[in-house]
């Protein structure tokens, strides 16, 4: 039986492994790293999937809580072994989560990198907001890649379910969507009338305006 301490240790290890593996992938965009290409994608996916599974483990006896938890849908998404590009927003979130652990750990907080973790933790909300915006902006790419056969249908469906649940229960995700919509609204006037109508119809169909703008009014 896993104890709360062992769960936390495994969670930290899983997140750290994911960050290390994905950092190799990101570094390969800038520097040619032949060994990074040889790392199986499933290793990166399974490391972050394990981290999400561990967050759900304490709720194993409460199915209702599990089904209403966005981490459940994150786990489902990573079990479909999506392309590495899709993991960018989750990579950012993992860095934020690990940083909060480092600054409170009696041993780790003495190391030099702890100062960077303090900076990340200080700007936690802004960084998470960036990761959410990227996550939402990934939607067209996920759909396009699925249609073109670069990723699976299950990647697209699980990603859609994740976004749907996140918008339902996560206020920050709704605020991120509001930011995106405000940018689109300011640019849509420059497009042909047919495109404007298509956008407004789609916006109304998804009931995004009702979900998000009500949140904006609440904040004012």
PDB file of C-alpha atoms in Angstrom:
ATOM      1  CA  UNK A   1       0.000   0.000   0.000  1.00  0.00           C
ATOM      2  CA  UNK A   2       1.324   3.388  -0.981  1.00  0.00           C
ATOM      3  CA  UNK A   3       1.680   5.889   1.849  1.00  0.00           C
ATOM      4  CA  UNK A   4       1.188   9.631   1.393  1.00  0.00           C
ATOM      5  CA  UNK A   5       4.964  10.118   1.703  1.00  0.00           C
ATOM      6  CA  UNK A   6       5.817   7.481  -0.894  1.00  0.00           C
ATOM      7  CA  UNK A   7       3.160   8.873  -3.245  1.00  0.00           C
ATOM      8  CA  UNK A   8       4.721  12.324  -3.005  1.00  0.00           C
ATOM      9  CA  UNK A   9       8.231  10.931  -3.605  1.00  0.00           C
ATOM     10  CA  UNK A  10       7.039   8.977  -6.641  1.00  0.00           C
ATOM     11  CA  UNK A  11       5.128  12.009  -7.896  1.00  0.00           C
ATOM     12  CA  UNK A  12       8.239  14.193  -7.641  1.00  0.00           C
ATOM     13  CA  UNK A  13      10.341  11.525  -9.374  1.00  0.00           C
ATOM     14  CA  UNK A  14       7.810  11.112 -12.190  1.00  0.00           C
ATOM     15  CA  UNK A  15       7.544  14.857 -12.764  1.00  0.00           C
ATOM     16  CA  UNK A  16      11.322  15.300 -12.631  1.00  0.00           C
ATOM     17  CA  UNK A  17      11.751  12.468 -15.160  1.00  0.00           C
ATOM     18  CA  UNK A  18       9.187  14.056 -17.462  1.00  0.00           C
ATOM     19  CA  UNK A  19      10.883  17.456 -17.195  1.00  0.00           C
ATOM     20  CA  UNK A  20      14.306  15.936 -17.917  1.00  0.00           C
ATOM     21  CA  UNK A  21      13.095  13.955 -20.945  1.00  0.00           C
ATOM     22  CA  UNK A  22      11.071  16.815 -22.377  1.00  0.00           C
ATOM     23  CA  UNK A  23      13.935  19.250 -21.808  1.00  0.00           C
ATOM     24  CA  UNK A  24      16.027  17.029 -24.081  1.00  0.00           C
ATOM     25  CA  UNK A  25      13.292  17.243 -26.697  1.00  0.00           C
ATOM     26  CA  UNK A  26      13.046  21.052 -26.411  1.00  0.00           C
ATOM     27  CA  UNK A  27      16.850  21.354 -26.514  1.00  0.00           C
ATOM     28  CA  UNK A  28      16.893  19.348 -29.742  1.00  0.00           C
ATOM     29  CA  UNK A  29      14.992  22.237 -31.398  1.00  0.00           C
ATOM     30  CA  UNK A  30      18.087  24.393 -30.885  1.00  0.00           C
ATOM     31  CA  UNK A  31      21.002  21.966 -30.634  1.00  0.00           C
ATOM     32  CA  UNK A  32      21.391  18.732 -32.542  1.00  0.00           C
ATOM     33  CA  UNK A  33      21.179  15.961 -29.938  1.00  0.00           C
ATOM     34  CA  UNK A  34      21.236  12.558 -31.669  1.00  0.00           C
ATOM     35  CA  UNK A  35      20.652  10.643 -28.423  1.00  0.00           C
ATOM     36  CA  UNK A  36      17.492  12.688 -27.712  1.00  0.00           C
ATOM     37  CA  UNK A  37      15.908  11.351 -30.900  1.00  0.00           C
ATOM     38  CA  UNK A  38      16.515   7.814 -29.680  1.00  0.00           C
ATOM     39  CA  UNK A  39      14.432   8.265 -26.521  1.00  0.00           C
ATOM     40  CA  UNK A  40      11.085   6.482 -27.080  1.00  0.00           C
ATOM     41  CA  UNK A  41       8.170   8.883 -26.943  1.00  0.00           C
ATOM     42  CA  UNK A  42       6.249   6.505 -24.724  1.00  0.00           C
ATOM     43  CA  UNK A  43       8.835   6.973 -21.951  1.00  0.00           C
ATOM     44  CA  UNK A  44       8.045  10.683 -21.775  1.00  0.00           C
ATOM     45  CA  UNK A  45       4.315  10.012 -21.895  1.00  0.00           C
ATOM     46  CA  UNK A  46       4.421   7.315 -19.228  1.00  0.00           C
ATOM     47  CA  UNK A  47       6.454   9.457 -16.838  1.00  0.00           C
ATOM     48  CA  UNK A  48       3.888  12.260 -16.857  1.00  0.00           C
ATOM     49  CA  UNK A  49       0.985   9.777 -16.914  1.00  0.00           C
ATOM     50  CA  UNK A  50       2.401   8.224 -13.742  1.00  0.00           C
ATOM     51  CA  UNK A  51       2.484  11.641 -12.077  1.00  0.00           C
ATOM     52  CA  UNK A  52      -1.186  12.235 -12.892  1.00  0.00           C
ATOM     53  CA  UNK A  53      -2.115   8.729 -11.739  1.00  0.00           C
ATOM     54  CA  UNK A  54      -0.458   9.370  -8.382  1.00  0.00           C
ATOM     55  CA  UNK A  55      -2.529  12.522  -7.848  1.00  0.00           C
ATOM     56  CA  UNK A  56      -5.661  10.409  -8.319  1.00  0.00           C
ATOM     57  CA  UNK A  57      -4.558   7.477  -6.166  1.00  0.00           C
ATOM     58  CA  UNK A  58      -5.718   8.966  -2.818  1.00  0.00           C
ATOM     59  CA  UNK A  59      -9.225   9.295  -4.335  1.00  0.00           C
ATOM     60  CA  UNK A  60      -9.344   5.683  -5.524  1.00  0.00           C
ATOM     61  CA  UNK A  61     -12.448   4.903  -3.433  1.00  0.00           C
ATOM     62  CA  UNK A  62     -14.440   7.882  -4.703  1.00  0.00           C
ATOM     63  CA  UNK A  63     -15.332   7.390  -8.353  1.00  0.00           C
ATOM     64  CA  UNK A  64     -17.350  10.611  -8.547  1.00  0.00           C
ATOM     65  CA  UNK A  65     -14.358  12.723  -7.519  1.00  0.00           C
ATOM     66  CA  UNK A  66     -12.119  10.921 -10.004  1.00  0.00           C
ATOM     67  CA  UNK A  67     -14.540  11.478 -12.888  1.00  0.00           C
ATOM     68  CA  UNK A  68     -14.764  15.190 -12.082  1.00  0.00           C
ATOM     69  CA  UNK A  69     -10.999  15.668 -11.818  1.00  0.00           C
ATOM     70  CA  UNK A  70      -9.120  17.129 -14.786  1.00  0.00           C
ATOM     71  CA  UNK A  71      -6.125  14.971 -13.839  1.00  0.00           C
ATOM     72  CA  UNK A  72      -8.195  11.936 -14.860  1.00  0.00           C
ATOM     73  CA  UNK A  73      -8.510  13.325 -18.371  1.00  0.00           C
ATOM     74  CA  UNK A  74      -4.821  14.283 -18.413  1.00  0.00           C
ATOM     75  CA  UNK A  75      -4.012  10.663 -17.544  1.00  0.00           C
ATOM     76  CA  UNK A  76      -6.334   9.409 -20.281  1.00  0.00           C
ATOM     77  CA  UNK A  77      -4.740  11.772 -22.802  1.00  0.00           C
ATOM     78  CA  UNK A  78      -1.173  10.669 -22.059  1.00  0.00           C
ATOM     79  CA  UNK A  79      -2.143   7.002 -22.169  1.00  0.00           C
ATOM     80  CA  UNK A  80      -2.924   7.568 -25.872  1.00  0.00           C
ATOM     81  CA  UNK A  81       0.807   8.310 -26.361  1.00  0.00           C
ATOM     82  CA  UNK A  82       0.371  11.719 -28.063  1.00  0.00           C
ATOM     83  CA  UNK A  83       3.124  13.482 -30.050  1.00  0.00           C
ATOM     84  CA  UNK A  84       5.701  15.300 -27.947  1.00  0.00           C
ATOM     85  CA  UNK A  85       4.662  18.713 -29.244  1.00  0.00           C
ATOM     86  CA  UNK A  86       1.295  18.378 -27.496  1.00  0.00           C
ATOM     87  CA  UNK A  87       3.046  18.091 -24.129  1.00  0.00           C
ATOM     88  CA  UNK A  88       4.449  21.637 -24.072  1.00  0.00           C
ATOM     89  CA  UNK A  89       1.773  23.187 -21.796  1.00  0.00           C
ATOM     90  CA  UNK A  90       2.001  20.227 -19.405  1.00  0.00           C
ATOM     91  CA  UNK A  91       5.780  20.603 -19.344  1.00  0.00           C
ATOM     92  CA  UNK A  92       5.382  24.207 -18.211  1.00  0.00           C
ATOM     93  CA  UNK A  93       2.895  23.156 -15.522  1.00  0.00           C
ATOM     94  CA  UNK A  94       5.236  20.421 -14.281  1.00  0.00           C
ATOM     95  CA  UNK A  95       8.084  22.911 -13.908  1.00  0.00           C
ATOM     96  CA  UNK A  96       5.823  25.148 -11.813  1.00  0.00           C
ATOM     97  CA  UNK A  97       4.721  22.211  -9.653  1.00  0.00           C
ATOM     98  CA  UNK A  98       8.254  20.946  -9.075  1.00  0.00           C
ATOM     99  CA  UNK A  99       9.454  24.460  -8.244  1.00  0.00           C
ATOM    100  CA  UNK A 100       6.957  24.676  -5.395  1.00  0.00           C
ATOM    101  CA  UNK A 101       8.349  21.412  -4.008  1.00  0.00           C
ATOM    102  CA  UNK A 102      11.981  22.520  -4.286  1.00  0.00           C
ATOM    103  CA  UNK A 103      11.512  25.750  -2.309  1.00  0.00           C
ATOM    104  CA  UNK A 104       9.928  23.852   0.598  1.00  0.00           C
ATOM    105  CA  UNK A 105      12.252  20.832   0.609  1.00  0.00           C
ATOM    106  CA  UNK A 106      14.816  21.068   3.456  1.00  0.00           C
ATOM    107  CA  UNK A 107      17.657  19.710   1.281  1.00  0.00           C
ATOM    108  CA  UNK A 108      16.807  20.924  -2.205  1.00  0.00           C
ATOM    109  CA  UNK A 109      16.174  24.541  -1.208  1.00  0.00           C
ATOM    110  CA  UNK A 110      19.865  24.925  -0.328  1.00  0.00           C
ATOM    111  CA  UNK A 111      20.992  24.387  -3.931  1.00  0.00           C
ATOM    112  CA  UNK A 112      21.621  27.241  -6.368  1.00  0.00           C
ATOM    113  CA  UNK A 113      18.724  26.350  -8.661  1.00  0.00           C
ATOM    114  CA  UNK A 114      16.311  26.992  -5.779  1.00  0.00           C
ATOM    115  CA  UNK A 115      16.544  30.734  -6.494  1.00  0.00           C
ATOM    116  CA  UNK A 116      15.125  30.109  -9.985  1.00  0.00           C
ATOM    117  CA  UNK A 117      12.374  28.031  -8.406  1.00  0.00           C
ATOM    118  CA  UNK A 118      11.515  30.941  -6.118  1.00  0.00           C
ATOM    119  CA  UNK A 119      11.189  33.178  -9.183  1.00  0.00           C
ATOM    120  CA  UNK A 120       8.948  30.657 -10.919  1.00  0.00           C
ATOM    121  CA  UNK A 121       6.799  30.211  -7.828  1.00  0.00           C
ATOM    122  CA  UNK A 122       6.481  33.975  -7.410  1.00  0.00           C
ATOM    123  CA  UNK A 123       5.029  34.215 -10.934  1.00  0.00           C
ATOM    124  CA  UNK A 124       3.125  30.944 -10.642  1.00  0.00           C
ATOM    125  CA  UNK A 125      -0.275  32.252 -11.722  1.00  0.00           C
ATOM    126  CA  UNK A 126       1.060  34.062 -14.799  1.00  0.00           C
ATOM    127  CA  UNK A 127       3.075  31.028 -15.919  1.00  0.00           C
ATOM    128  CA  UNK A 128       0.120  28.682 -15.452  1.00  0.00           C
ATOM    129  CA  UNK A 129      -2.020  31.108 -17.455  1.00  0.00           C
ATOM    130  CA  UNK A 130       0.519  30.939 -20.300  1.00  0.00           C
ATOM    131  CA  UNK A 131       0.411  27.133 -20.216  1.00  0.00           C
ATOM    132  CA  UNK A 132      -3.408  27.219 -20.384  1.00  0.00           C
ATOM    133  CA  UNK A 133      -3.365  29.612 -23.337  1.00  0.00           C
ATOM    134  CA  UNK A 134      -0.933  27.313 -25.162  1.00  0.00           C
ATOM    135  CA  UNK A 135      -3.113  24.322 -24.286  1.00  0.00           C
ATOM    136  CA  UNK A 136      -6.157  25.997 -25.843  1.00  0.00           C
ATOM    137  CA  UNK A 137      -4.207  27.204 -28.887  1.00  0.00           C
ATOM    138  CA  UNK A 138      -3.129  23.603 -29.470  1.00  0.00           C
ATOM    139  CA  UNK A 139      -6.708  22.557 -30.286  1.00  0.00           C
ATOM    140  CA  UNK A 140      -6.579  23.385 -34.045  1.00  0.00           C
ATOM    141  CA  UNK A 141      -3.167  21.710 -34.289  1.00  0.00           C
ATOM    142  CA  UNK A 142      -4.408  18.546 -32.554  1.00  0.00           C
ATOM    143  CA  UNK A 143      -7.396  18.369 -34.911  1.00  0.00           C
ATOM    144  CA  UNK A 144      -5.248  19.058 -38.000  1.00  0.00           C
ATOM    145  CA  UNK A 145      -2.633  16.458 -37.056  1.00  0.00           C
ATOM    146  CA  UNK A 146      -5.372  13.889 -36.474  1.00  0.00           C
ATOM    147  CA  UNK A 147      -7.005  14.609 -39.853  1.00  0.00           C
ATOM    148  CA  UNK A 148      -3.635  14.418 -41.641  1.00  0.00           C
ATOM    149  CA  UNK A 149      -2.736  11.173 -39.875  1.00  0.00           C
ATOM    150  CA  UNK A 150       0.205  12.527 -37.864  1.00  0.00           C
ATOM    151  CA  UNK A 151      -1.544  11.627 -34.616  1.00  0.00           C
ATOM    152  CA  UNK A 152      -4.327   9.245 -33.692  1.00  0.00           C
ATOM    153  CA  UNK A 153      -8.049   9.817 -33.428  1.00  0.00           C
ATOM    154  CA  UNK A 154      -7.810   8.866 -29.746  1.00  0.00           C
ATOM    155  CA  UNK A 155      -5.300  11.690 -29.174  1.00  0.00           C
ATOM    156  CA  UNK A 156      -7.839  14.168 -30.516  1.00  0.00           C
ATOM    157  CA  UNK A 157     -10.826  12.772 -28.602  1.00  0.00           C
ATOM    158  CA  UNK A 158      -9.003  12.550 -25.263  1.00  0.00           C
ATOM    159  CA  UNK A 159      -7.613  16.070 -25.729  1.00  0.00           C
ATOM    160  CA  UNK A 160     -11.104  17.364 -26.464  1.00  0.00           C
ATOM    161  CA  UNK A 161     -12.487  15.700 -23.330  1.00  0.00           C
ATOM    162  CA  UNK A 162      -9.670  17.220 -21.278  1.00  0.00           C
ATOM    163  CA  UNK A 163     -10.336  20.733 -22.586  1.00  0.00           C
ATOM    164  CA  UNK A 164     -14.075  20.327 -22.055  1.00  0.00           C
ATOM    165  CA  UNK A 165     -13.652  19.287 -18.421  1.00  0.00           C
ATOM    166  CA  UNK A 166     -11.055  21.985 -17.775  1.00  0.00           C
ATOM    167  CA  UNK A 167     -13.392  24.694 -19.076  1.00  0.00           C
ATOM    168  CA  UNK A 168     -16.173  23.283 -16.939  1.00  0.00           C
ATOM    169  CA  UNK A 169     -14.400  23.338 -13.576  1.00  0.00           C
ATOM    170  CA  UNK A 170     -11.240  25.453 -13.877  1.00  0.00           C
ATOM    171  CA  UNK A 171     -11.733  29.218 -13.569  1.00  0.00           C
ATOM    172  CA  UNK A 172      -8.210  29.977 -14.825  1.00  0.00           C
ATOM    173  CA  UNK A 173      -8.819  27.944 -17.974  1.00  0.00           C
ATOM    174  CA  UNK A 174     -11.978  29.956 -18.648  1.00  0.00           C
ATOM    175  CA  UNK A 175     -10.018  33.172 -18.155  1.00  0.00           C
ATOM    176  CA  UNK A 176      -7.380  31.909 -20.591  1.00  0.00           C
ATOM    177  CA  UNK A 177     -10.117  31.272 -23.144  1.00  0.00           C
ATOM    178  CA  UNK A 178     -11.482  34.763 -22.552  1.00  0.00           C
ATOM    179  CA  UNK A 179      -8.053  36.244 -23.330  1.00  0.00           C
ATOM    180  CA  UNK A 180      -7.906  34.300 -26.601  1.00  0.00           C
ATOM    181  CA  UNK A 181     -11.445  35.332 -27.539  1.00  0.00           C
ATOM    182  CA  UNK A 182     -10.688  38.978 -26.853  1.00  0.00           C
ATOM    183  CA  UNK A 183      -7.734  38.809 -29.247  1.00  0.00           C
ATOM    184  CA  UNK A 184      -9.825  37.060 -31.908  1.00  0.00           C
ATOM    185  CA  UNK A 185     -12.696  39.530 -31.452  1.00  0.00           C
ATOM    186  CA  UNK A 186     -10.306  42.429 -32.068  1.00  0.00           C
ATOM    187  CA  UNK A 187      -8.972  40.842 -35.267  1.00  0.00           C
ATOM    188  CA  UNK A 188     -12.125  39.279 -36.716  1.00  0.00           C
ATOM    189  CA  UNK A 189     -13.418  42.647 -37.999  1.00  0.00           C
ATOM    190  CA  UNK A 190     -10.647  42.610 -40.603  1.00  0.00           C
ATOM    191  CA  UNK A 191     -11.881  39.335 -42.095  1.00  0.00           C
ATOM    192  CA  UNK A 192     -14.639  38.851 -44.712  1.00  0.00           C
ATOM    193  CA  UNK A 193     -18.231  38.906 -43.446  1.00  0.00           C
ATOM    194  CA  UNK A 194     -18.649  35.179 -44.097  1.00  0.00           C
ATOM    195  CA  UNK A 195     -15.687  34.394 -41.839  1.00  0.00           C
ATOM    196  CA  UNK A 196     -17.046  36.723 -39.163  1.00  0.00           C
ATOM    197  CA  UNK A 197     -20.430  34.994 -39.256  1.00  0.00           C
ATOM    198  CA  UNK A 198     -18.817  31.554 -39.108  1.00  0.00           C
ATOM    199  CA  UNK A 199     -16.796  32.588 -36.073  1.00  0.00           C
ATOM    200  CA  UNK A 200     -19.806  34.052 -34.252  1.00  0.00           C
ATOM    201  CA  UNK A 201     -21.939  30.991 -35.035  1.00  0.00           C
ATOM    202  CA  UNK A 202     -19.210  28.707 -33.732  1.00  0.00           C
ATOM    203  CA  UNK A 203     -18.797  30.846 -30.632  1.00  0.00           C
ATOM    204  CA  UNK A 204     -22.526  30.719 -29.914  1.00  0.00           C
ATOM    205  CA  UNK A 205     -22.726  26.989 -30.626  1.00  0.00           C
ATOM    206  CA  UNK A 206     -20.033  26.186 -28.099  1.00  0.00           C
ATOM    207  CA  UNK A 207     -21.734  28.498 -25.574  1.00  0.00           C
ATOM    208  CA  UNK A 208     -18.298  29.895 -24.886  1.00  0.00           C
ATOM    209  CA  UNK A 209     -19.650  33.398 -24.504  1.00  0.00           C
ATOM    210  CA  UNK A 210     -21.981  32.295 -21.722  1.00  0.00           C
ATOM    211  CA  UNK A 211     -19.295  30.247 -19.948  1.00  0.00           C
ATOM    212  CA  UNK A 212     -16.539  32.832 -20.035  1.00  0.00           C
ATOM    213  CA  UNK A 213     -18.033  36.295 -20.239  1.00  0.00           C
ATOM    214  CA  UNK A 214     -20.083  35.621 -17.113  1.00  0.00           C
ATOM    215  CA  UNK A 215     -16.776  35.051 -15.364  1.00  0.00           C
ATOM    216  CA  UNK A 216     -15.494  38.375 -16.686  1.00  0.00           C
ATOM    217  CA  UNK A 217     -18.564  40.178 -15.334  1.00  0.00           C
ATOM    218  CA  UNK A 218     -18.129  38.462 -11.980  1.00  0.00           C
ATOM    219  CA  UNK A 219     -14.555  39.753 -11.702  1.00  0.00           C
ATOM    220  CA  UNK A 220     -15.517  43.385 -12.416  1.00  0.00           C
TER     221      UNK A 220
END
